[in-house]
GROMACS .gro file of C-alpha atoms in nm:
model
  284
    1UNK     CA    1   6.146   8.505  16.850
    2UNK     CA    2   6.095   8.581  16.482
    3UNK     CA    3   6.392   8.662  16.259
    4UNK     CA    4   6.401   9.021  16.127
    5UNK     CA    5   6.300   9.044  15.764
    6UNK     CA    6   6.402   9.314  15.520
    7UNK     CA    7   6.251   9.369  15.185
    8UNK     CA    8   6.315   9.564  14.868
    9UNK     CA    9   6.015   9.776  14.768
   10UNK     CA   10   5.767   9.498  14.857
   11UNK     CA   11   5.748   9.210  15.101
   12UNK     CA   12   5.750   8.972  14.806
   13UNK     CA   13   6.120   9.060  14.773
   14UNK     CA   14   6.193   9.028  15.141
   15UNK     CA   15   6.527   8.884  15.260
   16UNK     CA   16   6.640   8.788  15.603
   17UNK     CA   17   6.962   8.923  15.755
   18UNK     CA   18   7.173   8.630  15.635
   19UNK     CA   19   7.051   8.665  15.281
   20UNK     CA   20   7.116   9.037  15.292
   21UNK     CA   21   7.472   8.972  15.409
   22UNK     CA   22   7.527   8.733  15.120
   23UNK     CA   23   7.380   8.982  14.872
   24UNK     CA   24   7.587   9.272  15.002
   25UNK     CA   25   7.899   9.055  14.995
   26UNK     CA   26   7.826   8.955  14.638
   27UNK     CA   27   7.769   9.315  14.538
   28UNK     CA   28   8.096   9.412  14.704
   29UNK     CA   29   8.285   9.147  14.512
   30UNK     CA   30   8.108   9.247  14.190
   31UNK     CA   31   8.191   9.614  14.235
   32UNK     CA   32   8.552   9.528  14.317
   33UNK     CA   33   8.584   9.319  14.002
   34UNK     CA   34   8.408   9.588  13.802
   35UNK     CA   35   8.651   9.845  13.944
   36UNK     CA   36   8.946   9.632  13.840
   37UNK     CA   37   8.800   9.591  13.490
   38UNK     CA   38   8.745   9.966  13.454
   39UNK     CA   39   9.092  10.043  13.589
   40UNK     CA   40   9.248   9.789  13.355
   41UNK     CA   41   9.054   9.933  13.061
   42UNK     CA   42   9.177  10.283  13.148
   43UNK     CA   43   9.531  10.148  13.184
   44UNK     CA   44   9.513   9.978  12.843
   45UNK     CA   45   9.370  10.290  12.682
   46UNK     CA   46   9.636  10.510  12.836
   47UNK     CA   47   9.908  10.266  12.730
   48UNK     CA   48   9.774  10.257  12.373
   49UNK     CA   49   9.746  10.636  12.370
   50UNK     CA   50  10.106  10.668  12.491
   51UNK     CA   51  10.223  10.421  12.225
   52UNK     CA   52  10.036  10.613  11.956
   53UNK     CA   53  10.175  10.947  12.078
   54UNK     CA   54  10.528  10.802  12.080
   55UNK     CA   55  10.490  10.686  11.720
   56UNK     CA   56  10.342  11.020  11.610
   57UNK     CA   57  10.643  11.197  11.762
   58UNK     CA   58  10.879  10.961  11.579
   59UNK     CA   59  10.686  10.998  11.256
   60UNK     CA   60  10.697  11.378  11.276
   61UNK     CA   61  11.070  11.380  11.364
   62UNK     CA   62  11.198  11.140  11.100
   63UNK     CA   63  11.161  11.378  10.801
   64UNK     CA   64  11.394  11.630  10.971
   65UNK     CA   65  11.645  11.354  11.048
   66UNK     CA   66  11.618  11.230  10.690
   67UNK     CA   67  11.689  11.583  10.563
   68UNK     CA   68  11.993  11.608  10.791
   69UNK     CA   69  12.122  11.275  10.659
   70UNK     CA   70  12.077  11.390  10.298
   71UNK     CA   71  12.273  11.710  10.367
   72UNK     CA   72  12.544  11.509  10.543
   73UNK     CA   73  12.578  11.275  10.245
   74UNK     CA   74  12.613  11.572  10.006
   75UNK     CA   75  12.867  11.751  10.226
   76UNK     CA   76  13.078  11.440  10.286
   77UNK     CA   77  13.072  11.360   9.916
   78UNK     CA   78  13.191  11.712   9.831
   79UNK     CA   79  13.461  11.686  10.097
   80UNK     CA   80  13.588  11.360   9.947
   81UNK     CA   81  13.590  11.514   9.598
   82UNK     CA   82  13.788  11.812   9.726
   83UNK     CA   83  14.032  11.583   9.907
   84UNK     CA   84  14.102  11.398   9.584
   85UNK     CA   85  14.190  11.736   9.430
   86UNK     CA   86  14.410  11.836   9.727
   87UNK     CA   87  14.154  12.091   9.842
   88UNK     CA   88  14.061  12.107  10.210
   89UNK     CA   89  13.723  12.264  10.272
   90UNK     CA   90  13.568  12.158  10.601
   91UNK     CA   91  13.221  12.009  10.557
   92UNK     CA   92  12.939  12.146  10.771
   93UNK     CA   93  12.737  11.871  10.934
   94UNK     CA   94  12.378  11.958  11.030
   95UNK     CA   95  12.323  12.006  11.402
   96UNK     CA   96  11.997  11.809  11.378
   97UNK     CA   97  12.199  11.499  11.287
   98UNK     CA   98  12.327  11.499  11.644
   99UNK     CA   99  11.978  11.547  11.791
  100UNK     CA  100  11.910  11.222  11.972
  101UNK     CA  101  11.534  11.215  11.918
  102UNK     CA  102  11.496  10.873  12.082
  103UNK     CA  103  11.594  11.028  12.416
  104UNK     CA  104  11.275  11.235  12.392
  105UNK     CA  105  11.038  10.942  12.361
  106UNK     CA  106  10.957  10.630  12.564
  107UNK     CA  107  11.108  10.339  12.372
  108UNK     CA  108  10.881  10.087  12.547
  109UNK     CA  109  10.573  10.274  12.423
  110UNK     CA  110  10.726  10.308  12.079
  111UNK     CA  111  10.809   9.941  12.046
  112UNK     CA  112  10.463   9.848  12.178
  113UNK     CA  113  10.307  10.046  11.892
  114UNK     CA  114  10.519   9.867  11.631
  115UNK     CA  115  10.434   9.527  11.781
  116UNK     CA  116  10.063   9.603  11.768
  117UNK     CA  117  10.022   9.823  11.463
  118UNK     CA  118  10.329   9.776  11.238
  119UNK     CA  119  10.451   9.422  11.287
  120UNK     CA  120  10.611   9.414  10.942
  121UNK     CA  121  10.836   9.705  11.038
  122UNK     CA  122  10.968   9.572  11.370
  123UNK     CA  123  11.302   9.466  11.220
  124UNK     CA  124  11.340   9.806  11.050
  125UNK     CA  125  11.252   9.979  11.376
  126UNK     CA  126  11.510   9.780  11.571
  127UNK     CA  127  11.768   9.863  11.304
  128UNK     CA  128  11.675  10.229  11.339
  129UNK     CA  129  11.741  10.206  11.713
  130UNK     CA  130  12.094  10.088  11.634
  131UNK     CA  131  12.136  10.352  11.363
  132UNK     CA  132  12.038  10.627  11.608
  133UNK     CA  133  12.355  10.564  11.807
  134UNK     CA  134  12.552  10.614  11.485
  135UNK     CA  135  12.373  10.943  11.411
  136UNK     CA  136  12.411  11.072  11.765
  137UNK     CA  137  12.786  11.014  11.787
  138UNK     CA  138  12.890  11.076  11.427
  139UNK     CA  139  12.955  11.448  11.456
  140UNK     CA  140  13.202  11.408  11.744
  141UNK     CA  141  13.356  11.108  11.572
  142UNK     CA  142  13.399  11.303  11.249
  143UNK     CA  143  13.555  11.605  11.424
  144UNK     CA  144  13.806  11.379  11.601
  145UNK     CA  145  13.890  11.194  11.279
  146UNK     CA  146  13.931  11.519  11.087
  147UNK     CA  147  14.155  11.668  11.356
  148UNK     CA  148  14.372  11.355  11.361
  149UNK     CA  149  14.391  11.355  10.982
  150UNK     CA  150  14.487  11.722  10.964
  151UNK     CA  151  14.756  11.683  11.229
  152UNK     CA  152  14.921  11.391  11.052
  153UNK     CA  153  14.873  11.539  10.706
  154UNK     CA  154  15.011  11.882  10.793
  155UNK     CA  155  15.321  11.724  10.946
  156UNK     CA  156  15.397  11.554  10.616
  157UNK     CA  157  15.294  11.856  10.414
  158UNK     CA  158  15.547  12.075  10.596
  159UNK     CA  159  15.821  11.839  10.476
  160UNK     CA  160  15.676  11.824  10.126
  161UNK     CA  161  15.671  12.207  10.108
  162UNK     CA  162  16.050  12.203  10.114
  163UNK     CA  163  16.034  12.136   9.739
  164UNK     CA  164  16.038  12.516   9.704
  165UNK     CA  165  16.391  12.518   9.845
  166UNK     CA  166  16.503  12.322   9.540
  167UNK     CA  167  16.434  12.616   9.312
  168UNK     CA  168  16.532  12.894   9.550
  169UNK     CA  169  16.794  12.863   9.827
  170UNK     CA  170  16.958  12.544   9.701
  171UNK     CA  171  16.951  12.666   9.343
  172UNK     CA  172  17.117  13.002   9.410
  173UNK     CA  173  17.376  12.853   9.643
  174UNK     CA  174  17.481  12.607   9.374
  175UNK     CA  175  17.477  12.854   9.084
  176UNK     CA  176  17.684  13.114   9.271
  177UNK     CA  177  17.937  12.864   9.410
  178UNK     CA  178  18.254  12.907   9.201
  179UNK     CA  179  18.392  12.581   9.336
  180UNK     CA  180  18.095  12.374   9.225
  181UNK     CA  181  18.119  12.133   8.932
  182UNK     CA  182  18.020  12.314   8.612
  183UNK     CA  183  17.836  12.015   8.467
  184UNK     CA  184  17.634  11.987   8.785
  185UNK     CA  185  17.558  12.360   8.783
  186UNK     CA  186  17.440  12.334   8.422
  187UNK     CA  187  17.225  12.029   8.500
  188UNK     CA  188  17.063  12.194   8.800
  189UNK     CA  189  17.004  12.524   8.619
  190UNK     CA  190  16.823  12.339   8.338
  191UNK     CA  191  16.617  12.144   8.592
  192UNK     CA  192  16.494  12.462   8.763
  193UNK     CA  193  16.424  12.627   8.428
  194UNK     CA  194  16.225  12.326   8.309
  195UNK     CA  195  16.024  12.324   8.633
  196UNK     CA  196  15.941  12.694   8.615
  197UNK     CA  197  15.826  12.660   8.254
  198UNK     CA  198  15.610  12.353   8.315
  199UNK     CA  199  15.260  12.500   8.306
  200UNK     CA  200  15.105  12.164   8.394
  201UNK     CA  201  15.284  12.171   8.728
  202UNK     CA  202  15.356  12.529   8.818
  203UNK     CA  203  15.167  12.853   8.761
  204UNK     CA  204  15.450  13.107   8.753
  205UNK     CA  205  15.220  13.408   8.715
  206UNK     CA  206  15.019  13.335   9.028
  207UNK     CA  207  15.308  13.157   9.201
  208UNK     CA  208  15.092  12.848   9.258
  209UNK     CA  209  15.155  12.478   9.238
  210UNK     CA  210  14.896  12.308   9.018
  211UNK     CA  211  14.969  11.942   9.074
  212UNK     CA  212  15.166  11.785   9.357
  213UNK     CA  213  15.166  11.449   9.184
  214UNK     CA  214  15.304  11.584   8.856
  215UNK     CA  215  15.570  11.775   9.046
  216UNK     CA  216  15.688  11.450   9.204
  217UNK     CA  217  15.661  11.233   8.894
  218UNK     CA  218  15.787  11.481   8.633
  219UNK     CA  219  16.051  11.671   8.831
  220UNK     CA  220  16.148  11.551   9.180
  221UNK     CA  221  16.200  11.185   9.088
  222UNK     CA  222  16.395  11.274   8.771
  223UNK     CA  223  16.603  11.511   8.986
  224UNK     CA  224  16.694  11.224   9.221
  225UNK     CA  225  16.808  11.016   8.925
  226UNK     CA  226  16.984  11.304   8.749
  227UNK     CA  227  17.175  11.428   9.051
  228UNK     CA  228  17.303  11.085   9.148
  229UNK     CA  229  17.621  11.093   8.929
  230UNK     CA  230  17.731  11.419   9.097
  231UNK     CA  231  17.693  11.298   9.458
  232UNK     CA  232  18.046  11.156   9.463
  233UNK     CA  233  18.201  11.494   9.382
  234UNK     CA  234  17.955  11.739   9.544
  235UNK     CA  235  17.826  11.766   9.899
  236UNK     CA  236  17.551  11.996   9.776
  237UNK     CA  237  17.441  11.735   9.522
  238UNK     CA  238  17.418  11.485   9.807
  239UNK     CA  239  17.207  11.731  10.010
  240UNK     CA  240  16.978  11.782   9.709
  241UNK     CA  241  16.939  11.406   9.678
  242UNK     CA  242  16.854  11.366  10.047
  243UNK     CA  243  16.606  11.655  10.040
  244UNK     CA  244  16.440  11.524   9.724
  245UNK     CA  245  16.399  11.178   9.875
  246UNK     CA  246  16.243  11.328  10.189
  247UNK     CA  247  16.000  11.522   9.971
  248UNK     CA  248  15.899  11.211   9.776
  249UNK     CA  249  15.857  11.012  10.100
  250UNK     CA  250  15.642  11.290  10.251
  251UNK     CA  251  15.426  11.300   9.939
  252UNK     CA  252  15.375  10.922   9.952
  253UNK     CA  253  15.276  10.947  10.318
  254UNK     CA  254  15.035  11.231  10.239
  255UNK     CA  255  14.874  11.023   9.966
  256UNK     CA  256  14.849  10.722  10.197
  257UNK     CA  257  14.688  10.928  10.475
  258UNK     CA  258  14.451  11.091  10.228
  259UNK     CA  259  14.346  10.759  10.070
  260UNK     CA  260  14.283  10.613  10.415
  261UNK     CA  261  14.055  10.902  10.514
  262UNK     CA  262  13.877  10.897  10.178
  263UNK     CA  263  13.809  10.525  10.216
  264UNK     CA  264  13.665  10.577  10.566
  265UNK     CA  265  13.445  10.866  10.450
  266UNK     CA  266  13.321  10.678  10.144
  267UNK     CA  267  13.222  10.391  10.374
  268UNK     CA  268  13.043  10.640  10.599
  269UNK     CA  269  12.856  10.782  10.300
  270UNK     CA  270  12.735  10.433  10.208
  271UNK     CA  271  12.627  10.374  10.568
  272UNK     CA  272  12.426  10.697  10.565
  273UNK     CA  273  12.261  10.600  10.237
  274UNK     CA  274  12.154  10.262  10.377
  275UNK     CA  275  12.027  10.416  10.699
  276UNK     CA  276  11.836  10.680  10.501
  277UNK     CA  277  11.676  10.401  10.298
  278UNK     CA  278  11.566  10.232  10.621
  279UNK     CA  279  11.404  10.556  10.736
  280UNK     CA  280  11.220  10.578  10.404
  281UNK     CA  281  11.078  10.231  10.475
  282UNK     CA  282  10.959  10.341  10.820
  283UNK     CA  283  10.789  10.648  10.672
  284UNK     CA  284  10.602  10.469  10.396
   0.00000   0.00000   0.00000
């Protein structure tokens, strides 16, 4: 019995059933491999497209972040300057500083783009990833620090504000006390008069204190020294001494708290400047 023969177009290209099976098997393997190649090509293209899209998103978002950092630096710097002048004006931090843009992009795709297209910037990119945590949490951190500072500072300031008693309640109670030592009354009256006339310290017309430091150095500390000889003979002189020392201690604590906050904020400003410089390098 003759084997069946099959041919392609002409009998010159005829194949028997075994040969056809081999050919079909080969074609099947070839098409499978070709399918894998095409699928892999599509996968690579899609992965590259995703990486490029991730970088484009980052590139378009960085200028806004850079602007927010610049505004933050200016506002923190002004806040520090005001603090040094005993002025408390809350800085306004941009909302966009707290916008965690990296949560909106696939970091794997983003890093893949840098590895392939911007190898020289990989270290800067990795530093930016770390910096992003700083940006995202800074606003809450700053609010907490400011609240803590205000609470501690206001506690000390309430004690310091008792300096006004020295030229009001205490003054009148001493001056009108007929049993008080006359030399002490004269000393204290001159002290209050000198304070009220000191235009570098006190603005009598607007009833405003100009300089806390000068008040302490030029008047409260001299009062402590001047009242000391009268303490032995006058309970009120002793009370004045105790009150004055509390005021000086409160002022020193206020200055210490203020210097501590200023130091922290100045360090933060430098951090922002360095991180802004890193962003500039990524945008070049």
